[in-house]
mmCIF file with all atom_site columns, C-alpha atoms and ligand atoms in Angstrom:
data_model
loop_
_atom_site.group_PDB
_atom_site.id
_atom_site.type_symbol
_atom_site.label_atom_id
_atom_site.label_alt_id
_atom_site.label_comp_id
_atom_site.label_asym_id
_atom_site.label_entity_id
_atom_site.label_seq_id
_atom_site.pdbx_PDB_ins_code
_atom_site.Cartn_x
_atom_site.Cartn_y
_atom_site.Cartn_z
_atom_site.occupancy
_atom_site.B_iso_or_equiv
_atom_site.pdbx_formal_charge
_atom_site.auth_seq_id
_atom_site.auth_comp_id
_atom_site.auth_asym_id
_atom_site.auth_atom_id
_atom_site.pdbx_PDB_model_num
ATOM   1   C  CA  . MET A 1 1   ? -152.628 175.385 -12.355 1.00 50.00 ? 1265 MET A CA  1
ATOM   2   C  CA  . LYS A 1 2   ? -153.222 174.727 -16.009 1.00 53.00 ? 1266 LYS A CA  1
ATOM   3   C  CA  . GLU A 1 3   ? -151.956 177.385 -18.381 1.00 62.00 ? 1267 GLU A CA  1
ATOM   4   C  CA  . TYR A 1 4   ? -154.585 178.792 -20.694 1.00 68.00 ? 1268 TYR A CA  1
ATOM   5   C  CA  . LYS A 1 5   ? -153.621 178.374 -24.295 1.00 87.00 ? 1269 LYS A CA  1
ATOM   6   C  CA  . ARG A 1 6   ? -155.318 180.195 -27.124 1.00 96.00 ? 1270 ARG A CA  1
ATOM   7   C  CA  . THR A 1 7   ? -156.522 177.769 -29.735 1.00 98.00 ? 1271 THR A CA  1
ATOM   8   C  CA  . VAL A 1 8   ? -156.350 177.790 -33.506 1.00 98.00 ? 1272 VAL A CA  1
ATOM   9   C  CA  . LEU A 1 9   ? -158.303 175.318 -35.621 1.00 98.00 ? 1273 LEU A CA  1
ATOM   10  C  CA  . TYR A 1 10  ? -156.830 174.317 -38.977 1.00 98.00 ? 1274 TYR A CA  1
ATOM   11  C  CA  . VAL A 1 11  ? -159.078 172.563 -41.481 1.00 98.00 ? 1275 VAL A CA  1
ATOM   12  C  CA  . GLU A 1 12  ? -156.998 170.927 -44.215 1.00 97.00 ? 1276 GLU A CA  1
ATOM   13  C  CA  . ASP A 1 13  ? -157.408 167.723 -46.215 1.00 97.00 ? 1277 ASP A CA  1
ATOM   14  C  CA  . ASN A 1 14  ? -153.823 167.550 -47.461 1.00 95.00 ? 1278 ASN A CA  1
ATOM   15  C  CA  . GLU A 1 15  ? -151.582 165.614 -45.077 1.00 96.00 ? 1279 GLU A CA  1
ATOM   16  C  CA  . LEU A 1 16  ? -148.380 167.374 -46.125 1.00 94.00 ? 1280 LEU A CA  1
ATOM   17  C  CA  . ASN A 1 17  ? -149.897 170.820 -45.609 1.00 94.00 ? 1281 ASN A CA  1
ATOM   18  C  CA  . MET A 1 18  ? -151.196 169.711 -42.228 1.00 96.00 ? 1282 MET A CA  1
ATOM   19  C  CA  . ALA A 1 19  ? -147.734 168.424 -41.239 1.00 97.00 ? 1283 ALA A CA  1
ATOM   20  C  CA  . LEU A 1 20  ? -146.156 171.692 -42.382 1.00 95.00 ? 1284 LEU A CA  1
ATOM   21  C  CA  . MET A 1 21  ? -148.612 173.728 -40.313 1.00 96.00 ? 1285 MET A CA  1
ATOM   22  C  CA  . HIS A 1 22  ? -148.007 171.523 -37.286 1.00 97.00 ? 1286 HIS A CA  1
ATOM   23  C  CA  . HIS A 1 23  ? -144.290 172.245 -37.659 1.00 97.00 ? 1287 HIS A CA  1
ATOM   24  C  CA  . ILE A 1 24  ? -144.832 176.015 -38.098 1.00 97.00 ? 1288 ILE A CA  1
ATOM   25  C  CA  . PHE A 1 25  ? -146.950 176.204 -34.944 1.00 97.00 ? 1289 PHE A CA  1
ATOM   26  C  CA  . LYS A 1 26  ? -144.467 174.153 -32.919 1.00 96.00 ? 1290 LYS A CA  1
ATOM   27  C  CA  . LYS A 1 27  ? -141.529 176.243 -34.016 1.00 97.00 ? 1291 LYS A CA  1
ATOM   28  C  CA  . ASN A 1 28  ? -142.975 179.739 -34.519 1.00 97.00 ? 1292 ASN A CA  1
ATOM   29  C  CA  . LEU A 1 29  ? -146.199 179.871 -32.509 1.00 96.00 ? 1293 LEU A CA  1
ATOM   30  C  CA  . PRO A 1 30  ? -145.503 177.559 -29.553 1.00 95.00 ? 1294 PRO A CA  1
ATOM   31  C  CA  . SER A 1 31  ? -147.908 179.333 -27.191 1.00 94.00 ? 1295 SER A CA  1
ATOM   32  C  CA  . LEU A 1 32  ? -150.893 178.415 -29.373 1.00 97.00 ? 1296 LEU A CA  1
ATOM   33  C  CA  . LEU A 1 33  ? -152.744 175.125 -29.313 1.00 97.00 ? 1297 LEU A CA  1
ATOM   34  C  CA  . LEU A 1 34  ? -153.392 173.835 -32.833 1.00 97.00 ? 1298 LEU A CA  1
ATOM   35  C  CA  . LEU A 1 35  ? -156.561 171.801 -33.343 1.00 98.00 ? 1299 LEU A CA  1
ATOM   36  C  CA  . LYS A 1 36  ? -156.778 169.841 -36.584 1.00 98.00 ? 1300 LYS A CA  1
ATOM   37  C  CA  . ALA A 1 37  ? -159.561 168.640 -38.851 1.00 98.00 ? 1301 ALA A CA  1
ATOM   38  C  CA  . GLU A 1 38  ? -159.320 167.041 -42.270 1.00 97.00 ? 1302 GLU A CA  1
ATOM   39  C  CA  . THR A 1 39  ? -162.815 167.942 -43.484 1.00 98.00 ? 1303 THR A CA  1
ATOM   40  C  CA  . ALA A 1 40  ? -165.096 170.958 -43.067 1.00 98.00 ? 1304 ALA A CA  1
ATOM   41  C  CA  . GLU A 1 41  ? -167.690 168.735 -41.395 1.00 98.00 ? 1305 GLU A CA  1
ATOM   42  C  CA  . ILE A 1 42  ? -165.247 167.613 -38.698 1.00 98.00 ? 1306 ILE A CA  1
ATOM   43  C  CA  . GLY A 1 43  ? -163.893 171.161 -38.403 1.00 98.00 ? 1307 GLY A CA  1
ATOM   44  C  CA  . LEU A 1 44  ? -167.339 172.675 -37.858 1.00 98.00 ? 1308 LEU A CA  1
ATOM   45  C  CA  . ASP A 1 45  ? -168.058 170.141 -35.155 1.00 98.00 ? 1309 ASP A CA  1
ATOM   46  C  CA  . ILE A 1 46  ? -164.796 171.034 -33.383 1.00 98.00 ? 1310 ILE A CA  1
ATOM   47  C  CA  . ALA A 1 47  ? -165.487 174.764 -33.873 1.00 98.00 ? 1311 ALA A CA  1
ATOM   48  C  CA  . VAL A 1 48  ? -168.827 174.512 -32.062 1.00 98.00 ? 1312 VAL A CA  1
ATOM   49  C  CA  . ARG A 1 49  ? -167.472 172.387 -29.215 1.00 98.00 ? 1313 ARG A CA  1
ATOM   50  C  CA  . ARG A 1 50  ? -164.169 174.189 -28.652 1.00 97.00 ? 1314 ARG A CA  1
ATOM   51  C  CA  . LEU A 1 51  ? -164.874 177.740 -29.920 1.00 97.00 ? 1315 LEU A CA  1
ATOM   52  C  CA  . PRO A 1 52  ? -161.296 178.352 -31.098 1.00 98.00 ? 1316 PRO A CA  1
ATOM   53  C  CA  . ASP A 1 53  ? -159.836 181.881 -31.123 1.00 98.00 ? 1317 ASP A CA  1
ATOM   54  C  CA  . LEU A 1 54  ? -159.005 181.621 -34.827 1.00 98.00 ? 1318 LEU A CA  1
ATOM   55  C  CA  . ILE A 1 55  ? -159.840 179.266 -37.681 1.00 98.00 ? 1319 ILE A CA  1
ATOM   56  C  CA  . ILE A 1 56  ? -157.656 178.612 -40.714 1.00 98.00 ? 1320 ILE A CA  1
ATOM   57  C  CA  . LEU A 1 57  ? -159.687 177.127 -43.502 1.00 96.00 ? 1321 LEU A CA  1
ATOM   58  C  CA  . ASP A 1 58  ? -158.463 175.436 -46.659 1.00 95.00 ? 1322 ASP A CA  1
ATOM   59  C  CA  . ILE A 1 59  ? -160.750 176.358 -49.566 1.00 92.00 ? 1323 ILE A CA  1
ATOM   60  C  CA  . GLY A 1 60  ? -160.477 173.125 -51.547 1.00 92.00 ? 1324 GLY A CA  1
ATOM   61  C  CA  . LEU A 1 61  ? -161.946 170.448 -49.299 1.00 95.00 ? 1325 LEU A CA  1
ATOM   62  C  CA  . PRO A 1 62  ? -163.942 167.282 -49.938 1.00 95.00 ? 1326 PRO A CA  1
ATOM   63  C  CA  . GLY A 1 63  ? -167.609 167.717 -48.981 1.00 95.00 ? 1327 GLY A CA  1
ATOM   64  C  CA  . LEU A 1 64  ? -168.307 171.275 -47.905 1.00 96.00 ? 1328 LEU A CA  1
ATOM   65  C  CA  . ASN A 1 65  ? -165.687 173.658 -49.306 1.00 93.00 ? 1329 ASN A CA  1
ATOM   66  C  CA  . GLY A 1 66  ? -164.107 176.574 -47.442 1.00 94.00 ? 1330 GLY A CA  1
ATOM   67  C  CA  . TYR A 1 67  ? -166.669 179.133 -48.601 1.00 92.00 ? 1331 TYR A CA  1
ATOM   68  C  CA  . GLU A 1 68  ? -169.577 176.940 -47.509 1.00 94.00 ? 1332 GLU A CA  1
ATOM   69  C  CA  . ALA A 1 69  ? -167.916 176.246 -44.163 1.00 96.00 ? 1333 ALA A CA  1
ATOM   70  C  CA  . LEU A 1 70  ? -167.412 179.975 -43.598 1.00 96.00 ? 1334 LEU A CA  1
ATOM   71  C  CA  . GLU A 1 71  ? -171.078 180.693 -44.393 1.00 94.00 ? 1335 GLU A CA  1
ATOM   72  C  CA  . TRP A 1 72  ? -172.063 178.048 -41.856 1.00 96.00 ? 1336 TRP A CA  1
ATOM   73  C  CA  . LEU A 1 73  ? -169.809 179.593 -39.190 1.00 97.00 ? 1337 LEU A CA  1
ATOM   74  C  CA  . LYS A 1 74  ? -171.121 183.111 -39.912 1.00 95.00 ? 1338 LYS A CA  1
ATOM   75  C  CA  . ALA A 1 75  ? -174.735 181.920 -39.669 1.00 96.00 ? 1339 ALA A CA  1
ATOM   76  C  CA  . ARG A 1 76  ? -174.289 180.802 -36.062 1.00 97.00 ? 1340 ARG A CA  1
ATOM   77  C  CA  . GLU A 1 77  ? -174.475 183.137 -33.098 1.00 97.00 ? 1341 GLU A CA  1
ATOM   78  C  CA  . ASP A 1 78  ? -171.724 181.317 -31.179 1.00 97.00 ? 1342 ASP A CA  1
ATOM   79  C  CA  . THR A 1 79  ? -169.152 181.082 -33.994 1.00 98.00 ? 1343 THR A CA  1
ATOM   80  C  CA  . ARG A 1 80  ? -169.735 184.192 -36.131 1.00 96.00 ? 1344 ARG A CA  1
ATOM   81  C  CA  . HIS A 1 81  ? -167.256 186.316 -34.141 1.00 97.00 ? 1345 HIS A CA  1
ATOM   82  C  CA  . ILE A 1 82  ? -164.325 183.916 -34.758 1.00 98.00 ? 1346 ILE A CA  1
ATOM   83  C  CA  . PRO A 1 83  ? -161.915 185.324 -37.356 1.00 97.00 ? 1347 PRO A CA  1
ATOM   84  C  CA  . VAL A 1 84  ? -161.429 182.892 -40.250 1.00 97.00 ? 1348 VAL A CA  1
ATOM   85  C  CA  . VAL A 1 85  ? -158.396 182.885 -42.521 1.00 96.00 ? 1349 VAL A CA  1
ATOM   86  C  CA  . ALA A 1 86  ? -158.706 181.340 -45.973 1.00 93.00 ? 1350 ALA A CA  1
ATOM   87  C  CA  . ILE A 1 87  ? -155.733 179.386 -47.228 1.00 92.00 ? 1351 ILE A CA  1
ATOM   88  C  CA  . SER A 1 88  ? -155.701 178.252 -50.793 1.00 87.00 ? 1352 SER A CA  1
ATOM   89  C  CA  . ALA A 1 89  ? -153.716 177.620 -53.928 1.00 81.00 ? 1353 ALA A CA  1
ATOM   90  C  CA  . PHE A 1 90  ? -156.403 179.480 -55.927 1.00 71.00 ? 1354 PHE A CA  1
ATOM   91  C  CA  . ALA A 1 91  ? -154.814 182.888 -56.206 1.00 69.00 ? 1355 ALA A CA  1
ATOM   92  C  CA  . LEU A 1 92  ? -156.810 184.702 -58.871 1.00 74.00 ? 1356 LEU A CA  1
ATOM   93  C  CA  . ARG A 1 93  ? -157.868 188.230 -58.013 1.00 80.00 ? 1357 ARG A CA  1
ATOM   94  C  CA  . SER A 1 94  ? -161.493 187.080 -58.297 1.00 82.00 ? 1358 SER A CA  1
ATOM   95  C  CA  . ASP A 1 95  ? -160.846 184.353 -55.711 1.00 76.00 ? 1359 ASP A CA  1
ATOM   96  C  CA  . ILE A 1 96  ? -159.377 186.848 -53.273 1.00 77.00 ? 1360 ILE A CA  1
ATOM   97  C  CA  . GLU A 1 97  ? -162.305 189.227 -53.828 1.00 81.00 ? 1361 GLU A CA  1
ATOM   98  C  CA  . ARG A 1 98  ? -164.802 186.435 -53.325 1.00 79.00 ? 1362 ARG A CA  1
ATOM   99  C  CA  . ALA A 1 99  ? -163.050 185.479 -50.089 1.00 76.00 ? 1363 ALA A CA  1
ATOM   100 C  CA  . ARG A 1 100 ? -163.257 189.064 -48.802 1.00 77.00 ? 1364 ARG A CA  1
ATOM   101 C  CA  . GLU A 1 101 ? -166.930 189.344 -49.731 1.00 80.00 ? 1365 GLU A CA  1
ATOM   102 C  CA  . THR A 1 102 ? -167.717 186.056 -48.002 1.00 81.00 ? 1366 THR A CA  1
ATOM   103 C  CA  . GLY A 1 103 ? -166.249 187.434 -44.796 1.00 91.00 ? 1367 GLY A CA  1
ATOM   104 C  CA  . PHE A 1 104 ? -162.799 185.912 -44.437 1.00 94.00 ? 1368 PHE A CA  1
ATOM   105 C  CA  . ALA A 1 105 ? -160.541 187.964 -42.171 1.00 94.00 ? 1369 ALA A CA  1
ATOM   106 C  CA  . ALA A 1 106 ? -157.560 187.266 -44.430 1.00 92.00 ? 1370 ALA A CA  1
ATOM   107 C  CA  . TYR A 1 107 ? -156.676 185.275 -47.528 1.00 89.00 ? 1371 TYR A CA  1
ATOM   108 C  CA  . ILE A 1 108 ? -153.374 183.439 -47.769 1.00 91.00 ? 1372 ILE A CA  1
ATOM   109 C  CA  . THR A 1 109 ? -152.205 181.806 -50.966 1.00 87.00 ? 1373 THR A CA  1
ATOM   110 C  CA  . LYS A 1 110 ? -150.103 178.650 -51.074 1.00 85.00 ? 1374 LYS A CA  1
ATOM   111 C  CA  . PRO A 1 111 ? -147.161 178.489 -51.053 1.00 86.00 ? 1375 PRO A CA  1
ATOM   112 C  CA  . PHE A 1 112 ? -146.859 181.149 -48.383 1.00 89.00 ? 1376 PHE A CA  1
ATOM   113 C  CA  . GLN A 1 113 ? -144.029 182.877 -46.549 1.00 92.00 ? 1377 GLN A CA  1
ATOM   114 C  CA  . VAL A 1 114 ? -143.908 181.557 -42.979 1.00 95.00 ? 1378 VAL A CA  1
ATOM   115 C  CA  . SER A 1 115 ? -143.194 184.977 -41.453 1.00 95.00 ? 1379 SER A CA  1
ATOM   116 C  CA  . ALA A 1 116 ? -146.089 186.621 -43.315 1.00 93.00 ? 1380 ALA A CA  1
ATOM   117 C  CA  . PHE A 1 117 ? -148.365 183.813 -42.199 1.00 95.00 ? 1381 PHE A CA  1
ATOM   118 C  CA  . THR A 1 118 ? -147.373 183.979 -38.529 1.00 96.00 ? 1382 THR A CA  1
ATOM   119 C  CA  . ASP A 1 119 ? -147.730 187.797 -38.601 1.00 96.00 ? 1383 ASP A CA  1
ATOM   120 C  CA  . THR A 1 120 ? -151.288 187.392 -39.874 1.00 96.00 ? 1384 THR A CA  1
ATOM   121 C  CA  . VAL A 1 121 ? -152.100 184.902 -37.120 1.00 97.00 ? 1385 VAL A CA  1
ATOM   122 C  CA  . LYS A 1 122 ? -150.603 187.142 -34.403 1.00 96.00 ? 1386 LYS A CA  1
ATOM   123 C  CA  . THR A 1 123 ? -152.429 190.218 -35.704 1.00 96.00 ? 1387 THR A CA  1
ATOM   124 C  CA  . LEU A 1 124 ? -155.790 188.452 -35.749 1.00 96.00 ? 1388 LEU A CA  1
ATOM   125 C  CA  . LEU A 1 125 ? -155.265 187.120 -32.231 1.00 96.00 ? 1389 LEU A CA  1
ATOM   126 C  CA  . ALA A 1 126 ? -154.092 190.473 -30.817 1.00 91.00 ? 1390 ALA A CA  1
HETATM 127 MG MG1 . LIG B 2 .   ? -157.410 171.027 -49.953 1.00 54.48 ? 1040 LIG B MG1 1
#
């Protein structure tokens, strides 16, 4: 029997950040399946096909940015319930407020503390 794994989609254009996240999930969140996309367009396609339990979205992306991708997800019946975490180096108070208003479930600024990050993921999946 195949074990059901909860899935998390990470949309990130920076290879190093993607590698770091891969490592964090392997080490700290091994029961979760991490799906990866390097653009919002690819990520949205995966989101619709796989309906992940959580999406982590980089804000600064080529093409559609994180805010636009979130709006797209929230406009669809089948994806609007998925919690989306913003992850970004833009850490101004106005950025965090904008992220909340747009409907992100949480906003994480880079560089982040691994334990705080994994706590956020676990809380949103609980
Ligand atoms: Mg980026």
